[in-house]
mmCIF file of C-alpha atoms and ligand atoms in Angstrom:
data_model
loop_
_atom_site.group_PDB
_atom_site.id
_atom_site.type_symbol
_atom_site.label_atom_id
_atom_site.label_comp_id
_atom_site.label_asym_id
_atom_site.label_seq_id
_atom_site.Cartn_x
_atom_site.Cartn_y
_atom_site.Cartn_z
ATOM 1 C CA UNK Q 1 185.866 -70.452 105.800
ATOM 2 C CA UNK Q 2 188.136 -67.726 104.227
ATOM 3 C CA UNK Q 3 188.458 -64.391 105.222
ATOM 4 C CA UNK Q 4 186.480 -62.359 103.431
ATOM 5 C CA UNK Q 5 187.639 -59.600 100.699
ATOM 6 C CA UNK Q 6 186.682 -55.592 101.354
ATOM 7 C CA UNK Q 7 183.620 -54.387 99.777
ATOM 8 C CA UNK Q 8 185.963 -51.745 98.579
ATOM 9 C CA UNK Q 9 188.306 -54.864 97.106
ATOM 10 C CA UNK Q 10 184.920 -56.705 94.932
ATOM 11 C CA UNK Q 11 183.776 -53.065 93.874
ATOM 12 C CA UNK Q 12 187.582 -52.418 92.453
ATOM 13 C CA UNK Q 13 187.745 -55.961 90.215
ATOM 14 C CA UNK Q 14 183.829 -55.557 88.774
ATOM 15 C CA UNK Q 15 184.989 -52.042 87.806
ATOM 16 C CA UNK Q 16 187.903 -53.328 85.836
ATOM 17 C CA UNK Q 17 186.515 -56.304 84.030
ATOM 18 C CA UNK Q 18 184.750 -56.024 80.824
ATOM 19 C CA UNK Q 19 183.413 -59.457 80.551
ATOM 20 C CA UNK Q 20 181.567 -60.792 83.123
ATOM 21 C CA UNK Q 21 179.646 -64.147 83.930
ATOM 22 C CA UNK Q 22 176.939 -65.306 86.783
ATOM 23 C CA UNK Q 23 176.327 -68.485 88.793
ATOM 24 C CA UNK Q 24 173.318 -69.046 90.571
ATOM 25 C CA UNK Q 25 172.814 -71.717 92.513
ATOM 26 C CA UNK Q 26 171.293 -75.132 91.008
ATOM 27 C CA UNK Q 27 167.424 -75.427 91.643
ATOM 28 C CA UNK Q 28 167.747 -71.593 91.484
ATOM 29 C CA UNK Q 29 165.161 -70.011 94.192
ATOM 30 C CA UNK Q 30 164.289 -66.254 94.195
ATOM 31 C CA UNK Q 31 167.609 -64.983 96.452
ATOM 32 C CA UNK Q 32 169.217 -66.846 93.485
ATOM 33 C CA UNK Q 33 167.549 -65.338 90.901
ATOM 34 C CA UNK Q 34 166.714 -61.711 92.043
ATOM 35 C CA UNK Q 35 170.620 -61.244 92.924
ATOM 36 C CA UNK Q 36 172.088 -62.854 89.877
ATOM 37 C CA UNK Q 37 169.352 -60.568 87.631
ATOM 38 C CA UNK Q 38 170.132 -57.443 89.975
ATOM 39 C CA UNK Q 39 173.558 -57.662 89.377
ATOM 40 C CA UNK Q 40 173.575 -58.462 85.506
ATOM 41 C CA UNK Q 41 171.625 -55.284 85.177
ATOM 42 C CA UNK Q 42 173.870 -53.561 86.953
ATOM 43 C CA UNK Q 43 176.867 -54.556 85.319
ATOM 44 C CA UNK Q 44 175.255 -54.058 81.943
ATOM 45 C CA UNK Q 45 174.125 -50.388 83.252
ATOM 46 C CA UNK Q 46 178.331 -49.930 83.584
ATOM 47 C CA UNK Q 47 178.837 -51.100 79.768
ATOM 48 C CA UNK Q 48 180.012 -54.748 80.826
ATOM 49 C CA UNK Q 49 178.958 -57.703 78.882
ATOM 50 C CA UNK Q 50 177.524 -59.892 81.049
ATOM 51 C CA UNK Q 51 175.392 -62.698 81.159
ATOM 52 C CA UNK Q 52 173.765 -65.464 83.938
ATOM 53 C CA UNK Q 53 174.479 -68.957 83.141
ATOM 54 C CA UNK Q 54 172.436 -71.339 84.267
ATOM 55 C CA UNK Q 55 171.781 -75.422 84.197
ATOM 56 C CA UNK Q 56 168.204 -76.078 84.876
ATOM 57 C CA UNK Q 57 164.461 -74.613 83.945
ATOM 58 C CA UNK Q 58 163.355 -71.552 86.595
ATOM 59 C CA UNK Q 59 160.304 -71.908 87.738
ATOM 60 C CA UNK Q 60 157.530 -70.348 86.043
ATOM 61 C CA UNK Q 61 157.294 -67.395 89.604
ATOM 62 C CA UNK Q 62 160.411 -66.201 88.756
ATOM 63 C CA UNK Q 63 160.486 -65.949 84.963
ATOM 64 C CA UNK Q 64 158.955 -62.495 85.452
ATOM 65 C CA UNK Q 65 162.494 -61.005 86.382
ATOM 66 C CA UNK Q 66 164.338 -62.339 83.513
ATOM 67 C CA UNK Q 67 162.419 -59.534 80.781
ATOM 68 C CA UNK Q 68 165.889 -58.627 79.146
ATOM 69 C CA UNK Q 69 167.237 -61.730 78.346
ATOM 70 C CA UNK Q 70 169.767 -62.061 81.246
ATOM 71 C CA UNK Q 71 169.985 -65.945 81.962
ATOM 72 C CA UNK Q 72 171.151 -67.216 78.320
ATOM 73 C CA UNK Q 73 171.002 -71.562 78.002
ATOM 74 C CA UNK Q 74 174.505 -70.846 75.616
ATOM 75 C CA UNK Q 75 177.385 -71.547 77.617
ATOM 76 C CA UNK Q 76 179.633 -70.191 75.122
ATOM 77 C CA UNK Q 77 178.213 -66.998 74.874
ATOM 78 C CA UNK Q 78 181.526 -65.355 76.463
ATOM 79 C CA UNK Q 79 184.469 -68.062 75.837
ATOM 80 C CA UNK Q 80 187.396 -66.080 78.110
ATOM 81 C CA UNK Q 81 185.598 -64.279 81.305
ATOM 82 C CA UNK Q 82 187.796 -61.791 82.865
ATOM 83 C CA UNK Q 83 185.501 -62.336 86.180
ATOM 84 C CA UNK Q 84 182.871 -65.186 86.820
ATOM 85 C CA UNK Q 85 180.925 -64.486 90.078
ATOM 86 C CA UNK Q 86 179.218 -67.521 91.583
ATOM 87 C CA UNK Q 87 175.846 -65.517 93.434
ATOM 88 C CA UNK Q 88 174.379 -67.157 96.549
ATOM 89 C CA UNK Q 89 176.346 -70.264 96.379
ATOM 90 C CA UNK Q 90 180.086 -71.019 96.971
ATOM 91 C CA UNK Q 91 180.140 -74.406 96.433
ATOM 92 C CA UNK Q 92 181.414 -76.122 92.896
ATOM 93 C CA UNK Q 93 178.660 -79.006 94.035
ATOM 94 C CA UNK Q 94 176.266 -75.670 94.033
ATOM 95 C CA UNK Q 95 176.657 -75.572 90.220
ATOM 96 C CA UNK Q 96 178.310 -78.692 89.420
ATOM 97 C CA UNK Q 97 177.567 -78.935 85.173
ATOM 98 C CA UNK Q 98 179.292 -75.071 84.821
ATOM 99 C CA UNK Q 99 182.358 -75.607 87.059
ATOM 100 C CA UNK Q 100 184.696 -75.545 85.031
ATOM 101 C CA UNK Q 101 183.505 -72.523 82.822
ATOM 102 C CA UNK Q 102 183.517 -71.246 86.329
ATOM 103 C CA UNK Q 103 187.202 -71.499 86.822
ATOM 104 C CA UNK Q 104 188.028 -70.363 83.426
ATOM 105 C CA UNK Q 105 187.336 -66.989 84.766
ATOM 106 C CA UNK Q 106 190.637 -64.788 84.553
ATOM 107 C CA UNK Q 107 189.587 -63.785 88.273
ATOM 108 C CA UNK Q 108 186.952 -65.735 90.365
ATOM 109 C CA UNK Q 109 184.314 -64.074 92.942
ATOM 110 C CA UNK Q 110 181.838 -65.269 95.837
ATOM 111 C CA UNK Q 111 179.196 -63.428 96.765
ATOM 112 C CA UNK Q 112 176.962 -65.629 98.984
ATOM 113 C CA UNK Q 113 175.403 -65.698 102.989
ATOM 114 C CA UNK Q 114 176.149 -69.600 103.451
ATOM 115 C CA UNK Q 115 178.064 -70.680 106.074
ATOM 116 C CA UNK Q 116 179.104 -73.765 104.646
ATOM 117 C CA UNK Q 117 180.120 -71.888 101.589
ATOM 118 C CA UNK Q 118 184.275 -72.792 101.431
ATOM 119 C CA UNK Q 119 185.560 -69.826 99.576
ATOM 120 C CA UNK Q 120 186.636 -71.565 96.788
ATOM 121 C CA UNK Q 121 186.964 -68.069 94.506
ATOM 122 C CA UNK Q 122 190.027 -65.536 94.537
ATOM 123 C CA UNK Q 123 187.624 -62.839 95.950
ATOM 124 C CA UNK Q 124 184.989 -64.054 98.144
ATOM 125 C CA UNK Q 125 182.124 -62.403 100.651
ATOM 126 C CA UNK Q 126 180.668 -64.835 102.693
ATOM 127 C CA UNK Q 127 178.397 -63.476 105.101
ATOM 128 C CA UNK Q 128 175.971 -66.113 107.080
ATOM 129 C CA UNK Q 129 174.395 -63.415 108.900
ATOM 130 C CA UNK Q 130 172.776 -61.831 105.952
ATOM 131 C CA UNK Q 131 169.452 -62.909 105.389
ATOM 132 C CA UNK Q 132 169.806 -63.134 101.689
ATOM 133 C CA UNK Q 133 172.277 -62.569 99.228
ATOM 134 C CA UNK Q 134 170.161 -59.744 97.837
ATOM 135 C CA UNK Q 135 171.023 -58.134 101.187
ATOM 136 C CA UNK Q 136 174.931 -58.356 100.729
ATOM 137 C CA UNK Q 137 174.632 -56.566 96.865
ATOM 138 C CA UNK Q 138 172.724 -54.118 98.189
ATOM 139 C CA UNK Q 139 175.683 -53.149 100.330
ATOM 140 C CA UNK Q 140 177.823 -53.439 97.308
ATOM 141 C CA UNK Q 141 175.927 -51.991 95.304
ATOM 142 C CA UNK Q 142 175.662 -48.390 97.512
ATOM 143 C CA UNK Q 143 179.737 -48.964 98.019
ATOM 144 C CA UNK Q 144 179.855 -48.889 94.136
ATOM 145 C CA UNK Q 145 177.498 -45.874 93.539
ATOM 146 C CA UNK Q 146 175.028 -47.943 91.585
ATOM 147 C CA UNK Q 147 172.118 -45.587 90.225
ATOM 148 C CA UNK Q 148 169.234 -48.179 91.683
ATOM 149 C CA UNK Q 149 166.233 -47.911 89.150
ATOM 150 C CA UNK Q 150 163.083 -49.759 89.709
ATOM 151 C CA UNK Q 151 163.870 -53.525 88.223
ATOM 152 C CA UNK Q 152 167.110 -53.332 90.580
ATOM 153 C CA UNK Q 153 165.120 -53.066 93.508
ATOM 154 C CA UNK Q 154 162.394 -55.248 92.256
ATOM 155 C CA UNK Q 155 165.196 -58.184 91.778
ATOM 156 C CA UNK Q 156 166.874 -57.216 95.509
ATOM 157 C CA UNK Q 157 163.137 -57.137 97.272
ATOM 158 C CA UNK Q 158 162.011 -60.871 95.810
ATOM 159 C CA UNK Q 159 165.854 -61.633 97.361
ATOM 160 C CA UNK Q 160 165.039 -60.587 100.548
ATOM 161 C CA UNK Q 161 161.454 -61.289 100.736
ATOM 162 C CA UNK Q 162 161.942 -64.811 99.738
ATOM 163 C CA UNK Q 163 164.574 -65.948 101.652
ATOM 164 C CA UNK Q 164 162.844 -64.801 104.839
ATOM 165 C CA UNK Q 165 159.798 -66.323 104.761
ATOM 166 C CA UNK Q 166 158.485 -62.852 103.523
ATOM 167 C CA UNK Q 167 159.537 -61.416 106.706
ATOM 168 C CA UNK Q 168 158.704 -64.298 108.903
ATOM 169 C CA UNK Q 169 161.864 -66.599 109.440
ATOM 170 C CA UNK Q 170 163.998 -66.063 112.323
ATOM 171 C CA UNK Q 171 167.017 -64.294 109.769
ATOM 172 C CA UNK Q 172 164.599 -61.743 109.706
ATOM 173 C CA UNK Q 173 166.572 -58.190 110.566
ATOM 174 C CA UNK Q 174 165.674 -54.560 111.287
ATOM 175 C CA UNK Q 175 168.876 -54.417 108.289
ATOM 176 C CA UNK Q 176 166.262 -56.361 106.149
ATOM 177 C CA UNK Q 177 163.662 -54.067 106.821
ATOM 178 C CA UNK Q 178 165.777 -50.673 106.373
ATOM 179 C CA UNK Q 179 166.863 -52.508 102.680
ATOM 180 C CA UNK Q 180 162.996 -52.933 101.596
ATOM 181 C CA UNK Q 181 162.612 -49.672 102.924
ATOM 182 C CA UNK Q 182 165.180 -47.501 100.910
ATOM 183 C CA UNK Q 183 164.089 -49.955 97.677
ATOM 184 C CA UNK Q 184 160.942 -47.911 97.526
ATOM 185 C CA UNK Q 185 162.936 -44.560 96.869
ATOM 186 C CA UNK Q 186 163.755 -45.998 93.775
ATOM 187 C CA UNK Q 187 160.547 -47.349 92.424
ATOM 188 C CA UNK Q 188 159.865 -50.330 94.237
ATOM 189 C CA UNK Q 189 156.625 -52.390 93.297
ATOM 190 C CA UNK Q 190 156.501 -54.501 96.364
ATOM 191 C CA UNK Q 191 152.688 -55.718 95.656
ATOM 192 C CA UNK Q 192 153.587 -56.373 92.098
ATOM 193 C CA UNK Q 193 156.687 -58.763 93.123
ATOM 194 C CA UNK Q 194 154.382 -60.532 95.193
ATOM 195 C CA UNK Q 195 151.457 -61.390 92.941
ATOM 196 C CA UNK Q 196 154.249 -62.664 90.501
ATOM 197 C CA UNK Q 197 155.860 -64.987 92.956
ATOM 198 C CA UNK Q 198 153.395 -65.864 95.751
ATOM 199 C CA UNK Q 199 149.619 -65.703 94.075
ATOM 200 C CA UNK Q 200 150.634 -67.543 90.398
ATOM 201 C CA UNK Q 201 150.799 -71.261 91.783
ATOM 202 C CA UNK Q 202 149.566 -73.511 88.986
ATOM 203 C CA UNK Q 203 146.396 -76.089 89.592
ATOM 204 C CA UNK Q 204 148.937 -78.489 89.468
ATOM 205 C CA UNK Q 205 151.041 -77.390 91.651
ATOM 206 C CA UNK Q 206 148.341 -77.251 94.526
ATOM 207 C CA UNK Q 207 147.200 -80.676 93.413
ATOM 208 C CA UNK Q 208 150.458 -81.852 93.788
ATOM 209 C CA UNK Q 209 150.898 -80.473 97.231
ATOM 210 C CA UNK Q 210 147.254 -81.815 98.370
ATOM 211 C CA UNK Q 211 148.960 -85.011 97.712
ATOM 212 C CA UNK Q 212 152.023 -85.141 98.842
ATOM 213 C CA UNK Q 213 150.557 -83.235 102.403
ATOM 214 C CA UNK Q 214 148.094 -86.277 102.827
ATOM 215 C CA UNK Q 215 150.829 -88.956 102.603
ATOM 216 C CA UNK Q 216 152.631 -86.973 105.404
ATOM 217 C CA UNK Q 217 154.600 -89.290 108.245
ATOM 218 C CA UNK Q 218 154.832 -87.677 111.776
ATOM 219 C CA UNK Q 219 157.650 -89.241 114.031
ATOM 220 C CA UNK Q 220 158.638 -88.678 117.784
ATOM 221 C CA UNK Q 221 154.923 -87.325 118.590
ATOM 222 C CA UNK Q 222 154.476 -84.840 115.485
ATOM 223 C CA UNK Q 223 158.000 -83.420 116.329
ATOM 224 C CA UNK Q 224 159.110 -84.323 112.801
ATOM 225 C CA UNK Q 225 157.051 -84.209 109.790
ATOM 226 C CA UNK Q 226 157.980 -86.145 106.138
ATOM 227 C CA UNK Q 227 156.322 -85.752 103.236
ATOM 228 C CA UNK Q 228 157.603 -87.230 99.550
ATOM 229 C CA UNK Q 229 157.083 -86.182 96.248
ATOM 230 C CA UNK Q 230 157.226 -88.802 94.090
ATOM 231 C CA UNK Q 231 157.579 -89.467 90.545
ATOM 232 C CA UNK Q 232 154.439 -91.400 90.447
ATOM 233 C CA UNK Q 233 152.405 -87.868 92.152
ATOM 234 C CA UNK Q 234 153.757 -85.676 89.334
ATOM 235 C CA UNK Q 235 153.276 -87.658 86.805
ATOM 236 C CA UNK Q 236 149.244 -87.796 87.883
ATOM 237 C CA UNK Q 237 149.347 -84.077 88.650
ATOM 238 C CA UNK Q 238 151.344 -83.142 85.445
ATOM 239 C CA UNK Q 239 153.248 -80.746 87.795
ATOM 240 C CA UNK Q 240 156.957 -79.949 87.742
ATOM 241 C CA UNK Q 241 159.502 -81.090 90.501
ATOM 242 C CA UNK Q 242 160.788 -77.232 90.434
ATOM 243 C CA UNK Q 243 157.128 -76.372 91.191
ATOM 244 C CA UNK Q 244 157.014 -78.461 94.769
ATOM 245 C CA UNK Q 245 159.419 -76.345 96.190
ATOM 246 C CA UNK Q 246 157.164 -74.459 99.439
ATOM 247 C CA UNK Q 247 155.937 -77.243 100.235
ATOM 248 C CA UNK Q 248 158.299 -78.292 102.588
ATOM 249 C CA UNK Q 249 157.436 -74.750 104.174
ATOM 250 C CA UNK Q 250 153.927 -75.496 104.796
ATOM 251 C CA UNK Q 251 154.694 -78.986 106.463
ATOM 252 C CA UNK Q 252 156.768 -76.784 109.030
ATOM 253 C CA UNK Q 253 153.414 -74.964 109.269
ATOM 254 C CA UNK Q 254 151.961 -77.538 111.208
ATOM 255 C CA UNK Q 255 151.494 -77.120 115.003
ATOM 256 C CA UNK Q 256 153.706 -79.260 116.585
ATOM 257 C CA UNK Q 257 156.379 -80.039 113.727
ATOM 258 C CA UNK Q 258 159.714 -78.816 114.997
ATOM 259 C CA UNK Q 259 161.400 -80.282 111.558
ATOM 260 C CA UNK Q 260 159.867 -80.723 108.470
ATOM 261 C CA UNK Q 261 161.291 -82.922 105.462
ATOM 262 C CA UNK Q 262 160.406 -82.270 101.991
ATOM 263 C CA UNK Q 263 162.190 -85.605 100.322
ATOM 264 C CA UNK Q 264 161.976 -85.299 96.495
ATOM 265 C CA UNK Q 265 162.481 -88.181 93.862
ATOM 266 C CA UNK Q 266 164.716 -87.223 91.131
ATOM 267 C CA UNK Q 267 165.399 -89.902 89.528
ATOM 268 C CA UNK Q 268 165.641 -93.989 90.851
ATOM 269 C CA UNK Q 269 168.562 -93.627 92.613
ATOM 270 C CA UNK Q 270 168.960 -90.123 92.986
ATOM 271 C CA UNK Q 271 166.934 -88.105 95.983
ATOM 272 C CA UNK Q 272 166.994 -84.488 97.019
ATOM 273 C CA UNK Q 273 166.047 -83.984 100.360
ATOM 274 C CA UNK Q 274 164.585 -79.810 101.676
ATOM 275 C CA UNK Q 275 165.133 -79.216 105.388
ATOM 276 C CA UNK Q 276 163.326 -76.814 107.323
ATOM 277 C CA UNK Q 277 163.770 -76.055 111.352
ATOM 278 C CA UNK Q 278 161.433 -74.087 113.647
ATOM 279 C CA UNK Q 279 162.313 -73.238 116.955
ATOM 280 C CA UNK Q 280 165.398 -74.766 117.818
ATOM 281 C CA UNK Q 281 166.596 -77.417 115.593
ATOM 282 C CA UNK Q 282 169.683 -76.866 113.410
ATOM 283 C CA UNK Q 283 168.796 -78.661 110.267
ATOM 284 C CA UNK Q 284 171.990 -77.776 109.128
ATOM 285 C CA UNK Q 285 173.631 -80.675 110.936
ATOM 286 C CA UNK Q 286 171.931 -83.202 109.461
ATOM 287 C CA UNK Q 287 172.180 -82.333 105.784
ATOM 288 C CA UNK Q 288 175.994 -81.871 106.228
ATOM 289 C CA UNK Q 289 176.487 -85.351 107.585
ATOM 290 C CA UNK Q 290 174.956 -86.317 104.291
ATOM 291 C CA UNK Q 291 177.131 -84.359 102.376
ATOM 292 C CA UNK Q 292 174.822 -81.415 101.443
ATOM 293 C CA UNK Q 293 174.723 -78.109 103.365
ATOM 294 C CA UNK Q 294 172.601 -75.102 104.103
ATOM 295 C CA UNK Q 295 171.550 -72.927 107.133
ATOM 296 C CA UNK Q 296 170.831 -73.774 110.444
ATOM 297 C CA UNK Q 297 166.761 -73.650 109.684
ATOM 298 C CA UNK Q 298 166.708 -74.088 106.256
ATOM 299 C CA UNK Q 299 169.227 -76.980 104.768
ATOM 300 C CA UNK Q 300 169.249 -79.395 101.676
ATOM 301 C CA UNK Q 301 171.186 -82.921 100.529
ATOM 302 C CA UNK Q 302 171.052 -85.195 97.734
ATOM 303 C CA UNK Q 303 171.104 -88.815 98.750
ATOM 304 C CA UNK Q 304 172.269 -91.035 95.818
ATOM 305 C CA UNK Q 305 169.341 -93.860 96.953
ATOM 306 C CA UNK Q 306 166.002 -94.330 96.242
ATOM 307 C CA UNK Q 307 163.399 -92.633 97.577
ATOM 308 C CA UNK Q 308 162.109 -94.903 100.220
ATOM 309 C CA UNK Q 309 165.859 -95.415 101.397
ATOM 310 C CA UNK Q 310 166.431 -92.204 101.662
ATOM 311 C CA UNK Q 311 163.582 -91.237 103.965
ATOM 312 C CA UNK Q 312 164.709 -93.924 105.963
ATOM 313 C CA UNK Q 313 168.245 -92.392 106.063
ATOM 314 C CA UNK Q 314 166.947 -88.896 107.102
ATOM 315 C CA UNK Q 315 164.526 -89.876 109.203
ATOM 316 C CA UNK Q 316 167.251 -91.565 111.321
ATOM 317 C CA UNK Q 317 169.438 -87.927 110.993
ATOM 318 C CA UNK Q 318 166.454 -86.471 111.815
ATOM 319 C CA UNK Q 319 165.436 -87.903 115.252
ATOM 320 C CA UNK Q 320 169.136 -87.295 115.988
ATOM 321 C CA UNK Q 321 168.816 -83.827 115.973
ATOM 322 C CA UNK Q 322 165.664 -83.636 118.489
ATOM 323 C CA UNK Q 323 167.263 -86.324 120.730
ATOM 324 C CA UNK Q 324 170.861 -84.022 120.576
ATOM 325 C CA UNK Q 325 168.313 -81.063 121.700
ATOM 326 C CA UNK Q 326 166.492 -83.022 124.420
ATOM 327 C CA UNK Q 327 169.737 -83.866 125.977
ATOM 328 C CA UNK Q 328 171.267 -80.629 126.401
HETATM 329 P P1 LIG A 1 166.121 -75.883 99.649
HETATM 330 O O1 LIG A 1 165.492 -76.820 100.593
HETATM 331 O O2 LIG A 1 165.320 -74.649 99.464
HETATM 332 O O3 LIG A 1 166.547 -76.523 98.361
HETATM 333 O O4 LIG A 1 167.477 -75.429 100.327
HETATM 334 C C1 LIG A 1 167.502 -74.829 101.595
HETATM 335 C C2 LIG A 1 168.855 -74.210 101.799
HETATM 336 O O5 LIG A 1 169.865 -75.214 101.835
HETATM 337 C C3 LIG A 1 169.267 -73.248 100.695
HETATM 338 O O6 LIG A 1 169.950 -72.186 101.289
HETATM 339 C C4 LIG A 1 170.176 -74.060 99.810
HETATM 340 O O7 LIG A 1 171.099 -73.254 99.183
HETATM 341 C C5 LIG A 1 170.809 -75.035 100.807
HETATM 342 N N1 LIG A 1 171.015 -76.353 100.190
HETATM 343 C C6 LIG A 1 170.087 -77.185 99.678
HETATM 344 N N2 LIG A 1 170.636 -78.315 99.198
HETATM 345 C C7 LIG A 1 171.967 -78.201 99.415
HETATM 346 C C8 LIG A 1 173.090 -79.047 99.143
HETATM 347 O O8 LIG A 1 172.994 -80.154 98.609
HETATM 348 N N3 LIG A 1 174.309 -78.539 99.505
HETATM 349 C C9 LIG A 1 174.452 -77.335 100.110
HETATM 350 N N4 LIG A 1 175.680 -76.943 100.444
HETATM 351 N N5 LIG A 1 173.435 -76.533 100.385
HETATM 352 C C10 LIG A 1 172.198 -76.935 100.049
HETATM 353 MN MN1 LIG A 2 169.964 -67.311 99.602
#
C-alpha cells in the first residue's frame, strides 16, 4: 500500500480544482453512496462543478439521498476533470466500465478504508481502520472547515451506520460513535435515515430471501453457511439482484455459522460471491486468492464460472480458512 497523503495535502487540491468527478464503488452500498453524495454536496456548497458517476442501478434504500441530482448516468457531463476522486474503493477492478474517465483526471484522488486498496491515484488516503469511508470525510471535512448542514450528516450517518452493522460489527469504534454524535449538532435525522434504508424492503425482496435462506448448505458442522441466489429465484420473485444484498448478513445470523456465503448468479458464467466472518475468520483471505478483495469480516469476488462451480470453488476456500484457524 502507499503512503498516504496529509489531510492538509487532499484539503489543498479539492480547494484548487474547479471541476470535479466521483467514483463509487460498483454494486454501490450505503458507505458508497452516503460519502460520494456527502462530498458532491460539499464540493458544490464551495462553487465546484461536480458530479458522481456511476455504472449500475442503486438500490431503491438509497435513492432517498440522491434528491439533487448528484449521480448523473452521462459520462460526458464534464469531458476534462481537473480532479476525479474514486470514494470507498481504490481499485480500477472497483469501477472497471469508468476507468479510464477516471484517469483522465488532471490529478487523481483515493479516499477509501480498504486494505487491499493499492493506491493507484496521485493523492490517496487509505485508512483500513476506519469503519467507513464516511468516517475518513468527516475528518476531512472538519480539516477543510466544511459548514455541515443536515443532508451532509444525513449522507455521513447512513456511511457509518451501514458499514457497521448499525453499530454491531466488530469495526465498531468509540470514533464512530463520537462522529454520529457531533452529526446531530447539525441536524441529524438518525430515525429518518433508518426507515429509508432498513424498514423499505420490497415483498420481493423478502420473498426472495425466504428462498434463497431455505436452500441454505451448512458444512464442517454449521461452521459455514451457503446460500445462492439464483437467476431462476428472481425471476419467480420478480426481485432485483441489487435487492439480495443483506442477505448474506442474516445467514451469519445463524447460531453456529462462523462464515457465511452469499454466492450470487450474474450471469452463466459470471458469479459474485459476498463474504461475511464472525468471530475469528478472516474472510478476506479467501476472496483475495480468488482475485477479489475486501475486509477481514466482510469480503467479496467474482468467479468467472457458473454458479454451481463456483460454490464448489468457495466452499473449498472456505473450509480452508476454519481448518487454517483450528490449527493455530
Ligand atoms: P459485499 O459482500 O458487500 O459486496 O462486499 C463486502 C466487502 O468486500 C466490501 O467492502 C466490498 O467493497 C469488498 N468487495 C466485494 N467484492 C470485491 C471484489 O471483487 N474486490 C475487492 N477488492 N473488494 C470487494
Ligand atoms: Mn465502505
Amino acid at each position: 500500500m502507499k503512503k498516504n497523503n496529509s489531510y492538509t495535502e487532499l484539503s489543498n487540491i479539492i480547494k484548487n480544482s474547479k471541476k470535479i468527478l466521483l467514483f463509487p464503488h460498483i454494486n454501490i452500498d450505503g458507505d458508497a453512496m452516503g460519502s460520494s453524495v456527502a462530498l458532491c454536496r460539499v464540493l458544490r456548497n464551495m462553487g465546484k462543478e461536480a458530479y458522481i458517476l456511476v455504472e449500475d442501478e442503486i438500490s431503491d434504500n438509497l435513492t432517498f439521498l440522491n434528491d439533487d441530482k448528484y449521480i448523473t448516468e452521462n459520462q460526458d457531463i464534464i469531458s476534462n476533470p481537473d480532479l476525479t476522486i474514486c470514494v470507498d474503493c481504490g481499485e480500477i477492478s472497483r469501477f472497471p466500465k469508468r476507468t479510464e474517465k477516471f484517469f483522465s483526471g488532471k490529478v487523481t484522488m483515493c479516499v477509501d478504508h480498504h486494505g487491499t486498496s493499492d493506491g493507484t491515484a496521485d493523492y490517496n488516503i487509505v485508512e483500513p481502520e476506519a469503519a467507513a469511508t464516511g468516517e475518513i470525510l468527516y475528518r476531512l471535512f472538519k480539516e477543510m472547515d466544511v459548514d455541515f448542514d443536515k443532508e451532509i450528516s444525513n449522507c455521513l450517518f447512513t456511511a457509518i451506520t451501514m458499514d457497521t452493522g448499525n453499530f454491531q460489527y466488530s469495526n465498531t469504534t468509540f470514533i464512530s460513535h463520537q462522529i454520529v454524535a457531533d452529526l446531530y449538532k447539525y441536524g441529524l435525522d438518525s430515525n429518518v435515515v433508518s426507515i429509508n434504508i432498513y424498514e423499505n424492503n420490497s415483498w420481493e425482496k423478502i420473498q426472495t430471501e425466504a428462498l434463497v435462506l431455505a436452500g441454505t448448505e451448512f458444512v464442517l458442522d454449521g461452521k459455514i453457511a451457503i446460500a445462492k441466489v439464483t437467476a431462476k429465484i428472481l425471476k419467480k420473485t420478480g426481485c432485483k439482484m441489487n435487492e439480495t444484498e443483506s442477505i448474506v448478513s442474516t445467514l451469519r445470523s445463524i447460531g453456529g455459522v462462523e462464515i457465511a456465503a452469499l454466492v450470487k448468479e450474474d450471469s452463466k458464467n459470471n458469479t459474485r460471491v459476498s463474504l461475511r466472518g464472525k468471530n475469528y475468520a478472516d474472510v478476506s483471505i479467501a476472496a483475495v486468492a480468488l482475485g477479489g478483495g475486501g475486509h477481514v469480516k466482510a469480503a467479496g469476488c467474482t468467479i468467472e464460472k457458473n454458479i454451481d462451480e463456483a460454490t464448489e470453488i468457495i466452499k473449498n476456500e472456505l473450509i480452508k480458512e476454519i481448518v487454517r484457524y483450528n490449527e493455530n
